[in-house]
Coordinates of C-alpha atoms and ligand atoms in Angstrom, one line a residue:
M126 CA 10.8 -44.7 13.5
L127 CA 8.6 -42.9 15.9
G128 CA 9.9 -40.2 18.8
Q129 CA 9.4 -40.8 22.3
M130 CA 7.8 -37.6 23.3
M131 CA 4.4 -37.6 25.4
N132 CA 1.5 -37.0 23.0
R133 CA -0.4 -34.5 25.0
P134 CA -3.1 -33.0 23.0
L135 CA -3.6 -29.2 22.5
R136 CA -6.5 -28.2 24.3
V137 CA -7.8 -24.7 24.1
A138 CA -8.6 -24.3 27.8
D139 CA -4.7 -25.2 28.4
I140 CA -3.9 -21.4 27.0
L141 CA -6.3 -19.9 29.5
S142 CA -4.9 -22.1 32.1
Y143 CA -1.4 -20.9 31.3
A144 CA -2.8 -17.2 31.2
E145 CA -4.0 -17.8 35.0
D146 CA -0.7 -19.1 36.4
I147 CA 1.8 -17.0 34.0
H148 CA 0.2 -13.8 33.2
G149 CA -2.4 -14.0 36.3
D150 CA -2.9 -9.9 36.6
E151 CA -3.5 -9.4 33.0
G152 CA -7.1 -9.4 31.6
V153 CA -10.2 -8.3 29.9
I154 CA -11.2 -4.7 30.3
S155 CA -14.6 -4.5 29.0
S156 CA -17.0 -1.7 27.7
T157 CA -20.3 -3.3 28.8
V158 CA -24.2 -3.8 27.4
E159 CA -25.2 -2.9 30.9
G160 CA -23.0 0.4 30.9
G161 CA -19.7 0.9 32.7
I162 CA -16.2 -0.6 32.3
H163 CA -15.7 -4.2 33.9
R164 CA -12.5 -5.7 34.8
E165 CA -11.4 -9.1 35.3
T166 CA -8.0 -10.4 35.4
Y167 CA -7.2 -14.0 33.6
R168 CA -6.9 -15.3 37.0
E169 CA -10.3 -14.3 37.7
M170 CA -11.7 -15.2 34.0
A171 CA -10.1 -19.0 34.3
A172 CA -11.9 -19.3 37.9
R173 CA -15.2 -18.1 36.3
S174 CA -14.7 -20.0 33.1
R175 CA -14.2 -23.7 35.4
Q176 CA -17.8 -22.4 37.2
L177 CA -19.3 -21.7 34.1
A178 CA -18.0 -25.6 32.6
K179 CA -19.7 -26.8 35.7
A180 CA -22.9 -24.4 35.3
L181 CA -23.3 -26.1 31.5
F182 CA -23.1 -29.8 32.8
S183 CA -25.9 -28.7 35.4
I184 CA -28.4 -27.4 32.6
G185 CA -27.2 -30.8 30.6
I186 CA -24.7 -29.6 27.8
R187 CA -22.5 -32.7 27.1
E188 CA -19.6 -33.6 25.1
G189 CA -20.3 -32.9 20.9
D190 CA -23.0 -30.1 22.1
R191 CA -23.3 -27.1 19.7
V192 CA -23.6 -24.4 22.5
A193 CA -24.7 -20.8 20.5
T194 CA -23.3 -17.6 21.6
L195 CA -25.1 -13.9 20.1
A196 CA -23.0 -11.4 22.0
W197 CA -20.5 -8.7 21.5
N198 CA -16.7 -8.6 22.5
G199 CA -16.9 -8.6 26.4
F200 CA -15.7 -10.8 29.2
R201 CA -18.6 -13.1 29.4
H202 CA -18.1 -14.3 25.8
M203 CA -14.4 -14.6 26.6
E204 CA -15.4 -17.2 29.2
L205 CA -17.8 -18.7 27.0
Y206 CA -15.0 -19.3 24.6
Y207 CA -12.9 -21.2 27.0
G208 CA -15.7 -22.9 28.9
I209 CA -18.0 -24.6 26.0
P210 CA -14.9 -26.4 24.2
G211 CA -13.3 -26.5 27.6
I212 CA -15.8 -29.8 28.6
G213 CA -15.7 -30.8 25.1
G214 CA -18.7 -28.6 23.6
I215 CA -18.2 -26.4 20.3
C216 CA -18.9 -22.9 20.9
H217 CA -20.6 -21.8 18.2
T218 CA -20.6 -17.9 17.3
L219 CA -23.5 -16.4 15.6
N220 CA -23.0 -12.9 13.8
P221 CA -26.2 -10.7 15.0
R222 CA -25.8 -8.5 11.7
L223 CA -27.1 -11.9 9.4
P224 CA -30.6 -11.4 8.3
A225 CA -33.2 -13.2 10.2
E226 CA -33.5 -16.2 7.9
Q227 CA -29.8 -17.0 7.8
L228 CA -29.6 -17.1 11.7
I229 CA -32.8 -19.2 11.6
F230 CA -31.0 -21.4 8.9
I231 CA -27.8 -21.8 10.5
V232 CA -28.9 -22.2 14.3
N233 CA -31.0 -25.3 13.3
H234 CA -28.2 -26.7 10.5
A235 CA -26.3 -26.4 13.6
E236 CA -28.6 -28.1 15.9
D237 CA -27.8 -25.7 19.0
R238 CA -28.7 -27.0 22.1
A239 CA -28.3 -23.9 24.1
L240 CA -28.3 -20.0 22.9
F241 CA -25.9 -17.4 25.3
L242 CA -26.7 -14.0 24.2
D243 CA -26.1 -10.4 25.4
L244 CA -29.2 -8.2 26.7
T245 CA -28.9 -6.0 23.4
F246 CA -30.2 -9.1 21.7
V247 CA -33.3 -10.3 23.6
P248 CA -36.0 -8.6 21.8
A249 CA -34.6 -9.8 18.3
V250 CA -34.3 -13.6 19.7
E251 CA -37.7 -13.3 21.1
K252 CA -39.0 -13.1 17.3
L253 CA -37.2 -15.7 15.9
A254 CA -37.4 -18.6 19.3
A255 CA -40.5 -20.1 17.8
H256 CA -37.9 -21.2 14.5
F257 CA -35.0 -22.3 16.6
P258 CA -35.0 -26.2 17.6
K259 CA -37.2 -27.4 20.0
G260 CA -35.8 -27.5 23.7
M261 CA -33.4 -25.0 23.5
L262 CA -32.0 -23.6 26.5
Y263 CA -31.5 -19.5 26.6
I264 CA -29.2 -18.0 28.9
I265 CA -29.1 -14.2 28.9
M266 CA -25.6 -13.1 29.4
T267 CA -26.1 -10.4 32.6
D268 CA -27.1 -10.4 36.5
R269 CA -30.4 -10.9 38.2
A270 CA -30.7 -7.0 38.6
H271 CA -30.7 -6.6 34.7
M272 CA -32.5 -9.6 33.7
P273 CA -35.4 -8.3 31.5
D274 CA -38.9 -9.6 31.5
T275 CA -38.8 -11.8 28.1
S276 CA -40.8 -14.4 26.5
L277 CA -38.2 -16.5 26.0
P278 CA -38.9 -19.6 27.0
G279 CA -37.2 -21.0 30.6
A280 CA -34.5 -18.2 30.3
L281 CA -31.7 -18.4 32.6
C282 CA -29.3 -15.6 34.0
Y283 CA -25.6 -15.9 33.3
E284 CA -24.5 -14.9 36.6
E285 CA -26.9 -17.2 38.6
L286 CA -25.7 -20.0 37.0
L287 CA -22.2 -19.1 37.7
A288 CA -23.0 -18.3 41.2
A289 CA -24.4 -21.7 41.9
E290 CA -21.2 -23.2 41.2
D291 CA -17.4 -23.4 42.5
D292 CA -14.6 -23.1 40.6
G293 CA -13.1 -26.7 41.8
Y294 CA -12.9 -28.2 37.9
E295 CA -10.4 -30.0 36.4
W296 CA -10.7 -29.6 32.6
P297 CA -10.6 -33.2 30.7
D298 CA -8.6 -34.5 28.0
L299 CA -9.6 -34.7 25.2
P300 CA -8.5 -35.9 21.6
E301 CA -7.2 -32.6 20.0
D302 CA -8.9 -32.9 17.0
T303 CA -12.3 -32.4 18.9
A304 CA -14.3 -29.6 17.9
A305 CA -13.8 -26.5 19.7
G306 CA -15.7 -23.8 17.7
L307 CA -18.1 -23.2 15.1
C308 CA -18.3 -20.5 12.9
Y309 CA -20.6 -19.9 9.5
T310 CA -19.4 -17.7 6.6
S311 CA -21.8 -15.1 5.7
G312 CA -23.0 -16.8 2.7
T313 CA -23.1 -14.1 -0.2
T314 CA -24.3 -16.9 -2.2
G315 CA -26.2 -19.8 -1.2
N316 CA -27.1 -20.8 2.2
P317 CA -24.2 -19.9 4.8
K318 CA -21.7 -22.6 5.4
G319 CA -19.9 -23.7 8.8
T320 CA -16.5 -24.3 9.5
L321 CA -16.1 -26.2 12.5
Y322 CA -12.2 -25.2 14.3
T323 CA -10.6 -28.1 16.4
H324 CA -8.7 -27.8 19.8
R325 CA -5.7 -28.4 17.7
S326 CA -6.3 -25.7 14.9
Q327 CA -7.6 -23.2 17.5
V328 CA -4.2 -23.5 19.8
L329 CA -1.8 -23.6 16.5
H330 CA -3.7 -20.5 15.1
A331 CA -2.9 -18.9 18.5
F332 CA 1.0 -19.4 18.4
M333 CA 0.8 -18.1 14.5
V334 CA -0.4 -15.2 15.6
C335 CA 1.6 -14.3 18.6
V336 CA 5.0 -15.5 16.5
A337 CA 3.4 -13.0 13.4
T338 CA 2.4 -10.0 15.9
Q339 CA 5.6 -9.7 18.7
D340 CA 5.3 -6.1 19.0
A341 CA 1.9 -6.5 20.4
M342 CA 1.7 -9.9 21.7
H343 CA 3.6 -9.5 25.4
T344 CA 2.6 -8.6 29.1
G345 CA 1.6 -5.0 29.4
R346 CA 0.2 -4.2 26.2
R347 CA -3.1 -3.4 25.7
I348 CA -4.9 -4.8 22.5
L349 CA -8.1 -3.7 21.3
P350 CA -9.9 -6.3 18.9
V351 CA -12.9 -4.2 17.1
V352 CA -13.0 -7.2 15.0
P353 CA -16.0 -8.9 16.9
L354 CA -15.4 -12.4 18.9
F355 CA -18.8 -13.4 17.0
H356 CA -16.6 -13.7 13.5
A357 CA -13.7 -16.2 13.2
N358 CA -12.3 -16.0 16.7
A359 CA -11.6 -12.3 16.3
W360 CA -8.8 -13.0 14.0
G361 CA -7.2 -15.2 16.8
L362 CA -6.9 -13.0 19.5
A363 CA -9.4 -14.5 21.9
H364 CA -6.5 -17.3 22.0
A365 CA -3.5 -15.2 21.0
T366 CA -4.0 -12.2 23.4
P367 CA -4.2 -14.6 26.7
L368 CA -1.5 -16.8 25.5
A369 CA 1.2 -13.9 24.9
G370 CA -0.1 -12.2 28.5
A371 CA -1.5 -9.2 26.8
S372 CA -5.1 -7.5 27.9
L373 CA -7.7 -7.0 26.0
I374 CA -9.8 -4.2 25.8
M375 CA -13.2 -4.9 24.4
P376 CA -15.2 -2.1 23.1
G377 CA -18.8 -3.9 23.5
P378 CA -21.2 -2.7 21.1
H379 CA -19.5 1.2 21.2
L380 CA -17.8 0.4 17.4
D381 CA -18.0 4.4 16.2
G382 CA -15.0 6.5 16.0
A383 CA -15.7 8.8 18.9
S384 CA -16.6 5.8 21.0
L385 CA -13.4 3.7 20.1
F386 CA -11.2 7.1 20.2
D387 CA -12.5 7.3 24.0
L388 CA -12.0 3.9 24.9
M389 CA -8.7 3.3 23.4
E390 CA -7.4 6.6 25.3
A391 CA -9.0 5.8 29.1
E392 CA -7.6 2.3 28.4
N393 CA -4.3 2.7 26.7
V394 CA -4.9 0.9 23.7
F395 CA -1.5 0.3 21.7
S396 CA -2.4 -2.1 18.8
A397 CA -5.8 -2.4 17.6
W398 CA -7.4 -4.7 15.1
G399 CA -10.2 -4.2 12.5
V400 CA -11.8 -3.9 9.1
P401 CA -11.3 -0.9 6.9
T402 CA -14.4 0.8 7.3
V403 CA -14.0 1.2 11.1
W404 CA -10.7 2.6 10.7
L405 CA -12.1 5.4 8.0
G406 CA -14.7 6.1 11.2
L407 CA -11.6 6.2 13.8
M408 CA -9.3 8.4 11.5
A409 CA -12.2 10.8 10.8
E410 CA -12.4 11.1 14.5
I411 CA -8.4 11.4 14.7
N412 CA -8.6 14.1 12.4
K413 CA -11.3 16.3 14.0
R414 CA -9.7 15.8 17.2
G415 CA -6.2 16.6 15.6
R416 CA -4.2 13.9 17.5
L417 CA -4.2 10.2 18.2
P418 CA -5.4 8.4 20.9
E419 CA -2.4 8.1 23.8
G420 CA -0.5 5.1 23.5
F421 CA -1.8 4.1 19.8
G422 CA 1.0 2.8 18.5
E423 CA -0.1 -0.4 16.1
V424 CA -3.2 -1.1 13.4
V425 CA -3.9 -4.4 12.1
I426 CA -6.0 -3.9 9.0
G427 CA -7.9 -6.8 7.1
G428 CA -10.7 -8.2 6.0
S429 CA -10.8 -6.4 3.1
A430 CA -7.9 -4.4 1.3
A431 CA -6.5 -1.6 2.9
A432 CA -6.3 1.2 1.0
P433 CA -3.0 2.9 0.6
S434 CA -4.2 6.1 1.5
L435 CA -5.5 4.7 4.9
I436 CA -2.2 3.3 5.0
E437 CA 0.0 6.3 4.9
A438 CA -2.9 8.3 6.8
F439 CA -2.2 6.2 10.1
E440 CA 1.6 5.8 9.1
E441 CA 2.2 9.7 8.8
K442 CA 0.8 9.8 12.3
G443 CA 3.0 7.3 13.3
V444 CA 0.9 4.2 13.9
D445 CA 2.6 1.3 12.3
V446 CA 0.3 -0.6 10.0
I447 CA 0.2 -4.5 9.5
H448 CA -1.8 -5.3 6.7
A449 CA -3.6 -8.7 7.3
W450 CA -5.3 -11.1 4.9
G451 CA -7.6 -14.3 5.8
M452 CA -10.8 -16.0 5.9
T453 CA -13.1 -17.9 7.9
E454 CA -12.3 -21.0 6.8
M455 CA -8.5 -20.1 7.7
S456 CA -9.4 -19.5 11.5
P457 CA -8.9 -17.1 9.7
I458 CA -5.2 -15.3 9.7
G459 CA -3.4 -16.3 6.4
T460 CA -0.9 -13.3 6.0
L461 CA 0.7 -10.4 8.0
T462 CA 2.8 -7.6 7.0
K463 CA 5.0 -7.2 10.2
L464 CA 8.0 -5.5 8.4
E465 CA 11.3 -6.8 9.4
P466 CA 13.7 -3.8 10.7
N467 CA 15.2 -3.4 7.3
M468 CA 12.0 -2.7 5.6
Q469 CA 10.7 -0.4 8.4
A470 CA 13.6 1.6 7.5
L471 CA 12.6 2.1 3.8
P472 CA 11.4 5.5 2.5
L473 CA 8.0 6.3 3.0
E474 CA 6.9 5.6 -0.4
E475 CA 8.0 2.1 -0.4
R476 CA 7.2 1.2 3.1
L477 CA 3.9 2.3 1.8
K478 CA 4.1 0.1 -1.6
L479 CA 5.3 -3.5 0.5
K480 CA 2.3 -2.4 3.3
S481 CA -0.4 -2.2 0.5
Y482 CA 0.4 -5.8 0.0
Q483 CA -1.4 -8.6 2.0
G484 CA 1.4 -9.5 3.9
R485 CA 3.5 -12.5 4.3
R486 CA 2.0 -16.2 5.1
A487 CA 2.2 -17.2 8.8
F488 CA 3.9 -20.0 10.0
G489 CA 2.1 -23.1 9.3
V490 CA 0.3 -21.7 5.9
E491 CA 1.6 -22.5 2.4
M492 CA 0.2 -20.7 -0.6
K493 CA 0.1 -21.8 -4.0
I494 CA -1.9 -19.9 -7.1
V495 CA -3.1 -21.8 -10.2
D496 CA -4.3 -20.5 -13.6
E497 CA -8.0 -21.8 -14.9
D498 CA -6.5 -25.0 -16.0
G499 CA -5.2 -25.3 -12.2
T500 CA -1.3 -25.3 -13.5
R501 CA 0.7 -23.6 -10.8
Q502 CA 2.0 -20.3 -11.7
R503 CA 5.6 -18.8 -10.4
H504 CA 6.0 -16.7 -7.2
D505 CA 7.4 -13.8 -9.3
G506 CA 4.9 -11.3 -8.3
K507 CA 3.6 -10.9 -11.7
A508 CA 1.4 -14.2 -12.4
V509 CA -1.8 -13.8 -11.4
G510 CA -4.1 -16.9 -10.5
E511 CA -6.5 -18.3 -7.7
L512 CA -4.7 -18.6 -4.5
F513 CA -5.3 -22.0 -2.7
V514 CA -4.3 -22.6 0.7
R515 CA -3.2 -25.3 2.8
G516 CA -2.0 -25.4 6.8
Y517 CA -2.8 -26.1 10.6
N518 CA -5.3 -23.5 10.5
V519 CA -7.1 -24.2 7.0
M520 CA -10.3 -26.2 7.0
S521 CA -10.6 -29.6 5.3
G522 CA -14.3 -29.5 4.4
Y523 CA -17.6 -27.6 5.4
Y524 CA -19.6 -28.5 8.6
R525 CA -22.2 -31.4 7.5
S526 CA -21.2 -31.1 3.8
E527 CA -20.4 -34.4 1.6
E528 CA -18.8 -32.3 -0.6
S529 CA -15.3 -31.8 -0.5
A530 CA -13.6 -28.4 0.1
L531 CA -10.2 -29.5 -1.7
D532 CA -8.5 -29.5 -4.9
A533 CA -6.9 -33.1 -6.2
E534 CA -3.4 -32.1 -4.1
G535 CA -5.7 -31.4 -0.9
W536 CA -5.3 -27.5 -1.2
F537 CA -8.2 -25.5 -0.4
G538 CA -9.6 -22.9 -2.9
T539 CA -10.0 -19.3 -1.7
G540 CA -11.5 -17.9 -4.5
D541 CA -9.2 -15.0 -4.5
V542 CA -7.2 -14.0 -7.3
A543 CA -3.6 -13.0 -6.1
A544 CA 0.0 -12.8 -7.4
I545 CA 3.1 -14.0 -5.0
R546 CA 6.2 -12.1 -4.9
P547 CA 9.5 -13.6 -4.5
D548 CA 9.8 -12.0 -1.3
G549 CA 6.7 -14.0 -0.1
F550 CA 4.4 -11.2 -0.1
L551 CA 1.0 -11.8 -1.0
C552 CA -0.9 -9.4 -3.5
I553 CA -4.7 -10.0 -4.0
T554 CA -6.1 -8.7 -6.9
D555 CA -9.6 -9.4 -6.4
R556 CA -11.8 -11.9 -5.3
T557 CA -12.8 -14.1 -8.4
K558 CA -16.6 -12.8 -8.1
D559 CA -15.8 -8.8 -7.6
L560 CA -13.2 -9.0 -11.0
I561 CA -14.5 -7.4 -13.8
K562 CA -14.5 -9.1 -17.3
S563 CA -14.3 -5.9 -19.8
G564 CA -13.9 -7.5 -23.7
G565 CA -11.7 -10.4 -22.1
E566 CA -9.5 -8.5 -19.8
W567 CA -9.6 -8.4 -16.2
I568 CA -9.9 -5.3 -14.5
S569 CA -9.3 -5.7 -10.5
S570 CA -11.8 -3.6 -8.9
I571 CA -9.2 -3.3 -5.5
D572 CA -6.7 -1.4 -7.7
V573 CA -9.7 1.2 -9.2
E574 CA -11.1 1.4 -5.3
N575 CA -7.2 2.1 -3.9
L576 CA -6.7 4.7 -6.4
A577 CA -10.0 6.3 -6.0
L578 CA -9.5 6.6 -2.1
A579 CA -6.5 8.6 -2.6
H580 CA -8.5 11.5 -4.4
E581 CA -9.3 13.8 -1.6
Q582 CA -13.1 14.3 -2.2
I583 CA -13.7 10.7 -1.9
A584 CA -14.3 9.4 1.4
N585 CA -14.8 5.9 1.2
C586 CA -15.8 3.8 -2.7
A587 CA -16.5 0.6 -4.5
V588 CA -16.0 -0.7 -8.0
I589 CA -18.4 -3.1 -9.1
A590 CA -19.3 -4.9 -12.8
V591 CA -22.6 -3.4 -14.7
P592 CA -23.6 -5.7 -17.7
H593 CA -22.3 -4.2 -20.9
P594 CA -23.8 -5.0 -24.3
K595 CA -20.7 -4.9 -26.2
W596 CA -17.6 -5.3 -23.4
G597 CA -19.6 -7.6 -21.1
E598 CA -18.9 -6.1 -18.2
R599 CA -17.8 -2.2 -17.4
P600 CA -16.5 -1.0 -14.5
V601 CA -18.5 1.7 -12.4
L602 CA -17.0 3.5 -9.3
V603 CA -19.5 4.0 -6.7
A604 CA -18.6 6.6 -4.3
V605 CA -19.2 8.6 -0.8
P606 CA -18.0 12.1 -1.4
A607 CA -16.1 13.2 1.7
D608 CA -17.8 15.6 4.1
G609 CA -19.2 18.7 2.4
C610 CA -17.3 17.8 -0.9
T611 CA -18.9 17.5 -4.4
P612 CA -16.3 15.7 -6.5
D613 CA -16.2 16.7 -10.2
T614 CA -16.5 13.4 -11.8
G615 CA -14.3 14.6 -14.7
D616 CA -11.9 15.2 -12.4
V617 CA -12.3 11.7 -10.4
L618 CA -11.9 10.3 -14.0
R619 CA -8.5 12.6 -14.4
H620 CA -7.2 11.4 -11.3
L621 CA -7.4 7.8 -12.4
G622 CA -6.4 8.0 -15.6
E623 CA -2.9 8.8 -14.4
H624 CA -2.3 5.6 -13.3
L625 CA -5.0 3.6 -15.2
A626 CA -4.9 2.6 -19.1
K627 CA -8.5 4.1 -20.9
W628 CA -10.5 0.8 -21.1
Q629 CA -9.7 0.1 -17.1
L630 CA -11.1 3.6 -16.3
P631 CA -15.0 3.7 -14.9
D632 CA -17.5 4.4 -17.5
D633 CA -19.4 6.1 -14.8
V634 CA -19.1 7.8 -11.5
I635 CA -22.0 7.3 -8.7
Y636 CA -22.5 9.1 -5.7
V637 CA -24.0 7.8 -2.4
D638 CA -24.7 9.2 1.1
S639 CA -23.2 5.5 2.1
L640 CA -22.5 2.4 1.1
P641 CA -24.2 -0.9 2.3
L642 CA -22.0 -3.3 4.6
T643 CA -22.1 -7.0 5.1
A644 CA -22.5 -9.0 8.2
T645 CA -18.7 -8.8 8.8
G646 CA -18.6 -5.1 8.3
K647 CA -17.4 -5.2 4.5
V648 CA -18.2 -2.9 1.8
S649 CA -21.2 -5.5 0.0
K650 CA -20.4 -5.5 -3.6
L651 CA -23.1 -8.1 -4.1
T652 CA -25.6 -5.4 -3.2
L653 CA -24.2 -3.1 -5.2
R654 CA -24.2 -5.2 -8.0
Q655 CA -27.8 -6.0 -7.7
E656 CA -28.8 -2.7 -6.9
Y657 CA -26.9 -0.9 -10.3
A658 CA -27.5 -4.3 -12.1
D659 CA -29.8 -2.3 -14.2
H660 CA -27.7 1.1 -14.5
K661 CA -27.7 2.4 -17.8
L662 CA -24.1 4.0 -18.6
P663 CA -23.2 7.2 -20.2
G664 CA -23.5 6.7 -24.1
M665 CA -25.7 3.7 -23.9
D666 CA -29.4 4.6 -25.1
Ligands
ADP292 P1 -17.3 -13.2 4.7 O1 -17.4 -13.0 3.4 O2 -18.2 -14.2 5.6 O3 -16.9 -11.6 5.3 P2 -14.5 -13.8 5.4 O4 -14.5 -12.8 6.5 O5 -13.8 -15.0 5.8 O6 -15.7 -14.2 5.1 O7 -13.6 -13.1 4.1 C1 -12.5 -13.6 3.7 C2 -12.2 -13.1 2.6 O8 -12.6 -11.5 2.7 C3 -11.1 -13.1 1.2 O9 -11.4 -14.4 0.9 C4 -11.0 -11.8 0.9 O10 -11.5 -12.2 -0.5 C5 -11.3 -11.0 1.5 N1 -10.1 -10.2 2.5 C6 -9.8 -10.2 3.4 N2 -8.4 -10.1 3.7 C7 -8.5 -9.0 3.3 C8 -6.9 -8.5 2.4 N3 -6.1 -7.8 3.5 N4 -7.4 -7.5 1.3 C9 -8.0 -8.1 -0.1 N5 -9.1 -8.9 0.5 C10 -9.1 -9.4 1.8

C-alpha cells in the first residue's frame, strides 16, 4: 500500500530559500580576489541568486545545460551553486589545479555552454579558449570596475548581468532526480570521470552532513571551508551550512598558514575543514605564534589519512578533531568521527586512537568489505578487504559512460582497502593502488607514514612502492625534514622499528624539500612512484 503524503521534490534552491527565511542575517563572508572582505547575508544571497537565474536565461542557458565554474571559494561561486541548478542547469565545477590538457578534456566531455571564472583565471583561460566548445560564453566574476582587457570572446561582466535583472523569480519544480552538479575526479589513471549529482542527492547529503557535525552546524557558528567549492561540493558545506544557518567564511585564493590564521581570527571561525597538507601549514603558524586563532574549536580533516601526530597536535591545544573519509563519487562524505560524550571522556591516548580511524558512517551510507573473490568479510576490525558503499549520496555510474560502476549487488567499489570495527569505525589501510606488495605480503603505506610523522624531525612524508627483483616491491620513505633538521636515517628506521616488523620497514629514506601535490591538494604518490621507479635501493647493484 502506498502512503498518502505529498511527494514534493527535493530541490537545491529550497536550501537557500530556507536560509533566507529562517537564517536571513547569517551568510557568507569572503576574502575576495579583488582584495578586501565582502559580506553578504543569506537574504541578499537568495535575492542575488534569483537575479542570477534570470540572467542565465537572458544569456541563453536552459534546463539541462552544463555551466562551468572556475573559481575560488567566494560569494559569487555560492550564488552559482544555487542559481544554476535552480533553473535546471548543471553547475559544473572545474578544478583550476588540473593540467591544461585535462581541463580541455573535461570541458569538451561535459560540453559546457558557459564558463564563469574568477579574475585570477582569465590569463589561463585565454590560452585554453581556442580548445573549448564553439560558442562558449565567458562570464568574469567581478564588477565593471575590475573587468580586465581580455581576448576571451564576448566576455561578460557578472555584476552587470545581475544588475540588469530584478529578483522576482520563482524556482521551478523539477523532478528531484534532475542533475544539479557535475564534478570530475582528478583522473590519476586514464581520463577524468564525471560524477553527476542530483537535486535529491545534494539535499540529502546536506542533511547527512548537518546531522553528523552538530557542534558546528547551527546559527551563530562560523565555518571555514578550506576545501574548495571547485571539488566535491566543498565536502557538502556549500549546502549544509546555509541549511543549518551557520555562516561560511571563504578564504578565496589565500590558503597559506598565515593567511588562514589571520582570517580565522578576524572572523572568529569555530570549525575549519580541509586536507592534512593544509593543516600542517596552519599548525606551523600556530606553533610560530604560540597560540590558536581566537574561537577555533573544531577541525575537520579528510581527503587523505589524518596522521595521529597531527590529530594529537590539535587535540592537545583543545581543538576537537573530526576525521572524515569520502570521495567525489559520494558527494563526498562517507564517514566522520564525531566522538560521543562517553568516547570524548576517554584518556587522550584512547581518544587519539579512535580519531585516527576514518570515523563512522553518515546516515544513508552503507558499507561492506569484500575479499578478492568478492566474499563479504566480517566487521570485526581485523578482516581487511576492498570497501564498497551504497547510499543516497553515492553515484550509480560515471557521466556519459556506458560501463556500470557497481558490482552485481548494486554497490560502488571505492578502491580503498579497509577493515570495519564492530563499533562501526572504518579503518582505511590504503588505496588499492598505493598498497605495497612485498614478497606476497601487503604493507600499508598509511601505517608507515603515520609512524614516520610521529618522528619530530619529519614534517611530512609519503611511503611508496619501488620495484624490487626479489620481493616484487619494497617500501621507500620520501620525507620532508622539519625546519632546520637533518634527520639521521638510522634513527628514523629505529623509530619505525619500535612498531613495525623488520620486513615492513622502508628499504630507504629519501629526503626532499617538498612533496608533489595532486589537484585536490593531497600528496601525489603516483608522481612519486613515477619519479622513483628506477630508484636504486641500498644493497642492490
Ligand atoms: P581525488 O583523487 O580526485 O582527490 P577524491 O577526493 O574523491 O578524489 O578522493 C577520494 C579518495 O581519497 C578515497 O577513495 C580515499 O582513498 C582517499 N581518502 C579520503 N579521505 C581519506 C581519509 N580520511 N583517510 C584515508 N584516505 C582518504
